[in-house]
CSV table of C-alpha atoms and ligand atoms in Angstrom, one decimal:
chain,number,residue,atom,x,y,z
A,1,MET,CA,8.1,11.9,-8.5
A,2,LEU,CA,7.0,9.4,-11.3
A,3,PRO,CA,3.5,7.9,-10.5
A,4,TRP,CA,5.1,4.2,-10.6
A,5,VAL,CA,8.0,5.1,-8.4
A,6,GLN,CA,5.4,6.8,-5.9
A,7,ARG,CA,3.3,3.5,-6.1
A,8,ARG,CA,6.2,1.3,-5.4
A,9,ALA,CA,7.5,3.5,-2.6
A,10,ARG,CA,4.1,3.4,-1.0
A,11,ALA,CA,3.9,-0.2,-1.3
A,12,ALA,CA,7.2,-0.8,0.3
A,13,TYR,CA,6.2,1.6,3.0
A,14,GLU,CA,3.1,-0.3,3.5
A,15,ARG,CA,4.9,-3.6,3.9
A,16,LEU,CA,7.2,-2.0,6.3
A,17,LEU,CA,4.5,-0.6,8.6
A,18,LYS,CA,2.7,-4.0,8.4
A,19,ARG,CA,5.8,-5.8,9.7
A,20,GLU,CA,6.0,-3.4,12.6
A,21,ILE,CA,2.5,-4.4,13.7
A,22,SER,CA,2.2,-7.3,16.1
A,23,GLY,CA,-0.9,-7.2,18.3
A,24,GLY,CA,-3.5,-4.9,16.6
A,25,PRO,CA,-6.8,-3.4,17.8
A,26,THR,CA,-9.8,-5.6,17.9
A,27,HIS,CA,-12.6,-2.7,17.7
A,28,VAL,CA,-11.8,0.2,15.5
A,29,ALA,CA,-14.1,3.2,15.3
A,30,VAL,CA,-13.9,5.9,12.6
A,31,ILE,CA,-15.2,9.4,12.4
A,32,GLN,CA,-15.2,9.7,8.5
A,33,ASP,CA,-14.8,13.4,8.4
A,34,GLY,CA,-13.7,15.7,5.5
A,35,ASN,CA,-16.1,14.6,2.6
A,36,ARG,CA,-17.4,18.1,1.8
A,37,ARG,CA,-14.1,19.8,1.9
A,38,TYR,CA,-12.7,16.9,-0.4
A,39,ALA,CA,-15.8,17.6,-2.9
A,40,ASP,CA,-15.2,21.4,-2.7
A,41,ARG,CA,-11.5,21.0,-3.4
A,42,ASN,CA,-12.2,18.9,-6.5
A,43,GLY,CA,-14.9,21.2,-7.8
A,44,GLY,CA,-17.8,19.1,-6.7
A,45,GLU,CA,-20.9,19.3,-4.3
A,46,ALA,CA,-21.4,17.8,-0.8
A,47,PRO,CA,-23.0,14.6,-2.3
A,48,ASP,CA,-20.0,13.9,-4.5
A,49,GLY,CA,-17.9,14.0,-1.4
A,50,HIS,CA,-20.0,11.5,0.5
A,51,ARG,CA,-20.0,9.1,-2.6
A,52,ALA,CA,-16.3,9.4,-2.7
A,53,GLY,CA,-16.1,8.7,1.1
A,54,ALA,CA,-18.3,5.6,0.6
A,55,GLN,CA,-15.6,4.0,-1.6
A,56,THR,CA,-13.1,4.4,1.2
A,57,THR,CA,-15.6,2.9,3.6
A,58,GLU,CA,-15.6,-0.2,1.4
A,59,ARG,CA,-11.8,-0.4,1.1
A,60,MET,CA,-11.7,0.0,5.0
A,61,LEU,CA,-13.7,-3.3,5.3
A,62,ASP,CA,-11.1,-5.0,3.2
A,63,TRP,CA,-8.2,-3.5,5.2
A,64,CYS,CA,-9.7,-4.7,8.6
A,65,ARG,CA,-10.0,-8.1,7.4
A,66,ASP,CA,-6.5,-8.2,6.3
A,67,LEU,CA,-5.1,-6.8,9.5
A,68,GLY,CA,-7.1,-8.8,11.9
A,69,VAL,CA,-9.6,-6.2,13.2
A,70,GLU,CA,-12.9,-7.8,14.4
A,71,GLU,CA,-15.2,-5.1,14.9
A,72,LEU,CA,-15.6,-1.8,13.0
A,73,THR,CA,-17.9,1.2,14.0
A,74,LEU,CA,-18.2,3.9,11.4
A,75,TYR,CA,-19.8,7.2,12.3
A,76,ALA,CA,-22.2,7.6,9.2
A,77,PHE,CA,-24.8,10.1,10.5
A,78,SER,CA,-24.7,11.9,13.7
A,79,THR,CA,-27.7,13.6,15.5
A,80,GLU,CA,-26.1,17.0,14.6
A,81,ASN,CA,-26.3,15.9,10.9
A,82,PHE,CA,-29.9,16.5,10.9
A,83,ASP,CA,-29.1,20.2,10.7
A,84,ARG,CA,-27.6,19.8,7.3
A,85,PRO,CA,-29.2,21.5,4.3
A,86,ASP,CA,-32.2,19.4,3.0
A,87,HIS,CA,-30.5,18.5,-0.4
A,88,GLU,CA,-27.5,17.1,1.2
A,89,ARG,CA,-29.2,15.2,3.8
A,90,GLU,CA,-31.6,13.6,1.5
A,91,ALA,CA,-28.8,12.7,-0.9
A,92,LEU,CA,-26.8,11.3,2.2
A,93,PHE,CA,-29.9,9.2,3.2
A,94,ASP,CA,-30.2,7.8,-0.4
A,95,LEU,CA,-26.6,6.8,-0.4
A,96,LEU,CA,-26.6,5.3,3.1
A,97,GLU,CA,-29.7,3.3,2.2
A,98,ARG,CA,-28.1,2.0,-1.1
A,99,LYS,CA,-24.8,1.2,0.7
A,100,LEU,CA,-26.9,-1.0,3.2
A,101,TYR,CA,-28.6,-3.1,0.7
A,102,GLN,CA,-25.4,-3.2,-1.4
A,103,PHE,CA,-23.4,-4.6,1.7
A,104,ALA,CA,-26.1,-6.9,2.7
A,105,ASP,CA,-25.9,-8.5,-0.8
A,106,ASP,CA,-22.2,-8.3,-1.1
A,107,ASP,CA,-20.5,-11.9,-1.3
A,108,ARG,CA,-17.6,-10.5,0.6
A,109,VAL,CA,-20.0,-10.0,3.5
A,110,HIS,CA,-21.2,-13.5,3.4
A,111,ASP,CA,-17.8,-15.1,2.8
A,112,GLY,CA,-16.4,-13.0,5.8
A,113,GLU,CA,-19.4,-13.7,7.9
A,114,VAL,CA,-19.8,-10.0,8.5
A,115,ARG,CA,-22.6,-9.1,10.9
A,116,ILE,CA,-24.1,-5.6,10.0
A,117,ARG,CA,-26.0,-3.6,12.5
A,118,ALA,CA,-27.0,-0.1,13.2
A,119,ILE,CA,-26.7,1.8,16.3
A,120,GLY,CA,-28.4,5.1,17.2
A,121,ASP,CA,-31.8,6.4,17.3
A,122,GLU,CA,-33.4,4.8,14.3
A,123,THR,CA,-36.8,6.4,15.0
A,124,MET,CA,-35.3,9.7,13.8
A,125,LEU,CA,-34.5,8.2,10.4
A,126,PRO,CA,-36.5,8.2,7.3
A,127,GLU,CA,-38.7,4.8,6.9
A,128,SER,CA,-36.7,4.0,3.6
A,129,VAL,CA,-33.4,3.8,5.6
A,130,ARG,CA,-34.9,2.0,8.4
A,131,GLU,CA,-36.2,-0.6,6.0
A,132,ALA,CA,-32.4,-0.8,4.6
A,133,ILE,CA,-31.2,-1.3,8.2
A,134,ARG,CA,-33.9,-3.9,8.8
A,135,TYR,CA,-32.8,-5.7,5.6
A,136,ALA,CA,-29.1,-5.6,6.4
A,137,GLU,CA,-29.5,-6.7,10.0
A,138,ARG,CA,-31.8,-9.6,8.9
A,139,ARG,CA,-29.5,-10.9,6.2
A,140,THR,CA,-26.4,-10.9,8.4
A,141,ASP,CA,-28.0,-11.7,11.8
A,142,ASP,CA,-26.3,-15.2,12.1
A,143,TYR,CA,-22.8,-14.1,11.5
A,144,ASP,CA,-20.2,-13.2,14.0
A,145,ARG,CA,-16.7,-13.5,12.6
A,146,PHE,CA,-16.7,-9.8,11.9
A,147,THR,CA,-19.1,-6.9,13.1
A,148,LEU,CA,-19.7,-3.9,11.3
A,149,ASN,CA,-21.7,-1.2,13.2
A,150,VAL,CA,-23.1,1.7,11.3
A,151,ALA,CA,-23.9,4.6,13.6
A,152,LEU,CA,-26.8,6.5,12.1
A,153,ALA,CA,-28.8,9.1,14.0
A,154,TYR,CA,-26.2,8.6,16.6
A,155,GLY,CA,-25.3,10.6,19.6
A,156,GLY,CA,-23.2,9.4,22.5
A,157,ARG,CA,-24.8,11.4,25.1
A,158,ASN,CA,-28.4,10.5,23.9
A,159,GLU,CA,-27.5,7.0,24.2
A,160,LEU,CA,-26.2,7.3,27.8
A,161,LEU,CA,-29.2,9.1,28.7
A,162,GLY,CA,-31.5,6.4,27.3
A,163,ALA,CA,-29.6,3.9,29.6
A,164,ALA,CA,-29.8,6.2,32.6
A,165,ARG,CA,-33.7,6.4,32.0
A,166,ASP,CA,-33.9,2.7,31.7
A,167,VAL,CA,-31.9,2.0,34.9
A,168,ALA,CA,-34.1,4.6,36.8
A,169,ARG,CA,-37.2,2.8,35.7
A,170,ALA,CA,-35.9,-0.6,36.6
A,171,VAL,CA,-34.9,0.8,40.0
A,172,GLU,CA,-38.5,2.4,40.5
A,173,ASP,CA,-40.3,-0.8,39.5
A,174,GLY,CA,-38.1,-2.6,42.0
A,175,ASP,CA,-36.5,-4.7,39.4
A,176,LEU,CA,-33.1,-3.5,40.0
A,177,ASP,CA,-31.1,-2.7,43.3
A,178,PRO,CA,-28.9,0.3,42.9
A,179,ASP,CA,-26.1,-1.6,44.4
A,180,ASP,CA,-26.1,-4.0,41.6
A,181,ILE,CA,-25.6,-1.3,38.9
A,182,ASP,CA,-22.3,-2.1,37.5
A,183,VAL,CA,-20.6,-1.8,34.0
A,184,GLY,CA,-22.2,-4.9,32.6
A,185,GLU,CA,-25.6,-3.6,33.7
A,186,ILE,CA,-25.1,-0.4,31.7
A,187,ASP,CA,-23.6,-2.3,28.8
A,188,ASN,CA,-26.7,-4.5,28.6
A,189,ARG,CA,-29.0,-1.4,28.7
A,190,LEU,CA,-27.3,0.2,25.9
A,191,TYR,CA,-27.8,-2.6,23.4
A,192,ASP,CA,-29.4,-6.0,23.6
A,193,ASP,CA,-26.3,-7.3,22.3
A,194,PRO,CA,-23.6,-5.3,23.8
A,195,LEU,CA,-20.6,-3.5,21.6
A,196,ARG,CA,-17.0,-4.5,22.5
A,197,ASP,CA,-15.0,-1.6,24.1
A,198,VAL,CA,-13.3,0.4,21.6
A,199,ASP,CA,-9.6,0.2,21.2
A,200,LEU,CA,-8.8,2.8,18.6
A,201,ILE,CA,-10.6,5.8,17.3
A,202,ILE,CA,-9.6,7.2,14.0
A,203,ARG,CA,-10.6,10.8,12.8
A,204,THR,CA,-9.8,12.2,9.6
A,205,GLY,CA,-10.0,15.6,8.1
A,206,GLY,CA,-7.7,17.4,10.4
A,207,ASP,CA,-10.1,18.2,13.5
A,208,GLU,CA,-9.0,17.0,16.9
A,209,ARG,CA,-12.3,16.1,18.5
A,210,THR,CA,-14.2,13.1,19.1
A,211,SER,CA,-17.6,14.7,18.7
A,212,ASN,CA,-20.0,12.6,20.9
A,213,PHE,CA,-18.8,9.3,19.5
A,214,LEU,CA,-19.1,6.1,21.7
A,215,PRO,CA,-18.2,7.9,24.9
A,216,TRP,CA,-18.9,4.8,27.0
A,217,HIS,CA,-17.2,2.3,24.8
A,218,ALA,CA,-14.3,4.5,24.2
A,219,ASN,CA,-13.4,4.9,27.9
A,220,GLY,CA,-13.8,1.3,28.9
A,221,ASN,CA,-10.5,0.4,27.3
A,222,GLU,CA,-9.1,4.0,27.3
A,223,ALA,CA,-9.1,3.9,23.5
A,224,ALA,CA,-6.1,5.3,21.7
A,225,VAL,CA,-7.0,8.2,19.4
A,226,PHE,CA,-5.5,8.8,16.0
A,227,PHE,CA,-6.3,12.1,14.3
A,228,CYS,CA,-5.0,12.6,10.8
A,229,THR,CA,-5.3,15.3,8.1
A,230,PRO,CA,-6.5,13.4,5.0
A,231,TYR,CA,-10.0,13.8,3.9
A,232,TRP,CA,-11.9,10.6,4.4
A,233,PRO,CA,-12.0,10.0,0.5
A,234,GLU,CA,-8.4,10.1,0.4
A,235,PHE,CA,-7.7,8.0,3.6
A,236,SER,CA,-5.3,5.2,2.6
A,237,LYS,CA,-4.0,1.8,4.0
A,238,VAL,CA,-0.9,3.5,5.1
A,239,ASP,CA,-2.8,6.0,7.2
A,240,PHE,CA,-4.8,3.2,8.8
A,241,LEU,CA,-1.4,1.4,9.5
A,242,ARG,CA,-0.1,4.5,11.1
A,243,GLY,CA,-3.3,4.6,13.2
A,244,ILE,CA,-2.7,1.0,14.3
A,245,ARG,CA,0.9,1.8,15.2
A,246,THR,CA,-0.1,4.6,17.6
A,247,TYR,CA,-2.6,2.1,19.2
A,248,GLU,CA,0.3,-0.3,19.7
A,249,SER,CA,2.7,2.2,21.0
A,250,ARG,CA,0.0,3.6,23.4
A,251,GLU,CA,-0.5,-0.2,24.6
A,252,GLU,CA,3.1,-0.5,25.1
A,253,SER,CA,3.4,2.5,27.2
A,254,TRP,CA,0.5,1.6,29.2
A,255,ARG,CA,2.0,-1.8,29.9
A,256,ARG,CA,5.3,-0.3,31.1
A,257,THR,CA,3.4,2.3,33.2
A,258,LYS,CA,1.6,-0.7,35.0
A,259,VAL,CA,4.7,-2.6,35.7
A,260,LYS,CA,6.4,0.8,36.9
A,261,ARG,CA,3.7,1.4,39.3
A,262,ALA,CA,3.6,-2.1,40.7
A,263,ALA,CA,7.6,-2.1,41.0
A,264,ALA,CA,7.4,1.3,42.8
A,265,LEU,CA,4.7,-0.1,45.2
A,266,VAL,CA,6.8,-3.1,45.9
A,267,ARG,CA,9.8,-0.8,46.5
A,268,ALA,CA,7.9,1.5,48.7
A,269,VAL,CA,6.9,-1.1,51.1
A,270,GLY,CA,10.6,-2.3,51.6
A,271,GLY,CA,10.5,-5.5,49.6
A,272,VAL,CA,7.6,-7.1,51.2
A,273,GLU,CA,5.8,-9.2,48.6
A,274,LEU,CA,2.6,-7.3,47.7
A,275,ARG,CA,0.5,-9.8,46.2
A,276,GLU,CA,-1.2,-7.5,43.7
A,277,ALA,CA,1.8,-5.6,42.7
A,278,ARG,CA,3.6,-9.0,42.0
A,279,GLU,CA,0.7,-10.2,40.1
A,280,VAL,CA,0.7,-7.0,37.8
A,281,ILE,CA,4.6,-7.5,37.4
A,282,ASP,CA,4.2,-11.2,36.4
A,283,ARG,CA,1.2,-10.6,34.2
A,284,PHE,CA,2.9,-7.9,32.0
A,285,ARG,CA,6.5,-9.2,32.2
A,286,ASP,CA,6.0,-11.3,29.0
A,287,THR,CA,4.2,-8.8,27.1
A,288,LEU,CA,7.1,-6.2,27.3
A,289,PRO,CA,9.8,-6.1,24.6
A,290,GLU,CA,12.2,-8.9,24.7
A,291,GLY,CA,15.0,-8.1,27.2
A,292,THR,CA,13.1,-5.4,29.3
A,293,THR,CA,13.8,-6.1,33.0
A,294,VAL,CA,11.6,-4.9,35.8
A,295,ASP,CA,14.6,-3.2,37.5
A,296,GLU,CA,15.0,-1.2,34.2
A,297,LEU,CA,11.5,0.0,34.5
A,298,ASP,CA,11.8,0.6,38.1
A,299,ALA,CA,14.6,2.8,37.4
A,300,GLU,CA,12.7,4.7,34.8
A,301,GLY,CA,10.0,5.0,37.3
A,302,GLU,CA,12.3,6.7,39.8
A,303,SER,CA,13.8,9.1,37.3
A,304,SER,CA,10.3,10.2,35.6
A,305,SER,CA,7.4,11.8,37.3
A,306,ALA,CA,3.9,10.2,37.3
A,307,ASP,CA,2.4,9.1,34.0
B,1,FPP,C1,-18.5,13.9,7.4
B,1,FPP,O1,-17.9,14.7,6.4
B,1,FPP,C2,-19.3,12.7,6.6
B,1,FPP,C3,-20.4,12.3,6.9
B,1,FPP,C4,-21.3,13.3,7.6
B,1,FPP,C5,-21.1,11.1,6.1
B,1,FPP,C6,-20.3,10.0,6.2
B,1,FPP,C7,-20.9,9.0,5.4
B,1,FPP,C8,-20.3,8.2,4.5
B,1,FPP,C9,-18.9,8.2,4.1
B,1,FPP,C10,-21.1,7.2,3.7
B,1,FPP,C11,-20.6,5.8,3.6
B,1,FPP,C12,-20.9,5.2,4.9
B,1,FPP,C13,-21.4,3.9,5.1
B,1,FPP,C14,-21.6,3.4,6.5
B,1,FPP,C15,-21.9,3.2,3.9
B,1,FPP,P1,-18.3,16.2,6.3
B,1,FPP,O2,-19.7,16.1,5.6
B,1,FPP,O3,-18.6,16.7,7.7
B,1,FPP,O4,-17.3,17.0,5.5
B,1,FPP,P2,-16.5,18.3,5.9
B,1,FPP,O5,-16.0,17.9,7.4
B,1,FPP,O6,-15.5,18.5,4.9
B,1,FPP,O7,-17.5,19.3,6.1
B,2,MG,MG1,-17.2,17.5,9.1
C-alpha cells in the first residue's frame, strides 16, 4: 500500500478506536519488551534497541495524557537484568540516567505536573543513576496530576519480601497487632506514598508472561493484561488503544458477572430481598450498556456455567 494511504488508514482506525473508548484505565503498567530483537532485526546492537525503545517511552507519555490515564509504571530494569553482559548493562544505565535528567527538565513534564518517581531496590543501582533519580524526584515532588513510576532494579517478589519483613519486625516490636494487618497496612509498607492498583498491564514483544511485575498492585484490581507482538520500539498508539479496549471489555464482562451472580442469588432464595445482592444489582445497573436488563443477565446466568 502507498505510504500516505497507509498513514491515512491508520489515522482513521485510530479515530475509530478512540471513539469506542469510554471509561479508560487509570493506572497502566508496561513491560517494554523486545528492544534487542528489534535492534537485531535492523542490524543494530542491544543499546540501539534500548535507545529506540526510549523514544516509544516518550511517545507513550503523550498518549497517556491524551487518553486520560493518570498513572504509568514502566518496567525499565528488572533485578534479572543485572545478568546482562557488562557493555549492555552499562549502556542501559547511561541511557536511563540521561532520560531521567531529560524528563525532569522537560517543559511537558512541568506543564503536565508529572510526578516522577522510581520504584525498586535503589541500593543495587550505580550511584550516577541514583543521583539522577534523586534529581528527577526532587524536581517533580510537588506534582500530582500524573504519576510516572520508573521501575529500576525492580522485582515484585523482592518488594513483597521487604514488606513481609517490615510487618514481622513491627509485630515483634509490639507496634503492630497481627489482627490489624490488612491491605492498607501492606500498601503503606511497600511505599511511603502507595501506588494505585494497576488497571491494565501491557507487554510488548510477544511473550505472554508478567515476569514478576507489580504482583501486589496488579491483583488488587484484577488488572487486565494485554499481550501484543510488536517490539517496544515499534509499539504504536493504535496498539495502545487496542490494549485499552481489552481493558474495557474485561471491565464490562466483570460488571455483567457481578450482576448475574447477584441476580442468581436473589432467585435462589425465592425472591426474598437479599440486601447485598440488591445493592450489587443497583450499583452496576447504570454501568451496563443501555437497554440491558437484569432479567436478560439473569437468563444468561442460567444458560452459562460459572465465570
Ligand atoms: C526489554 O527488552 C527492555 C529493557 C530491559 C529496557 C527497557 C528500557 C527502556 C525502553 C529505556 C527507556 C525507559 C525509560 C523509563 C526512560 P529486551 O532487552 O529484553 O529485548 P529482547 O526481549 O528483544 O531481548
Ligand atoms: Mg526481553
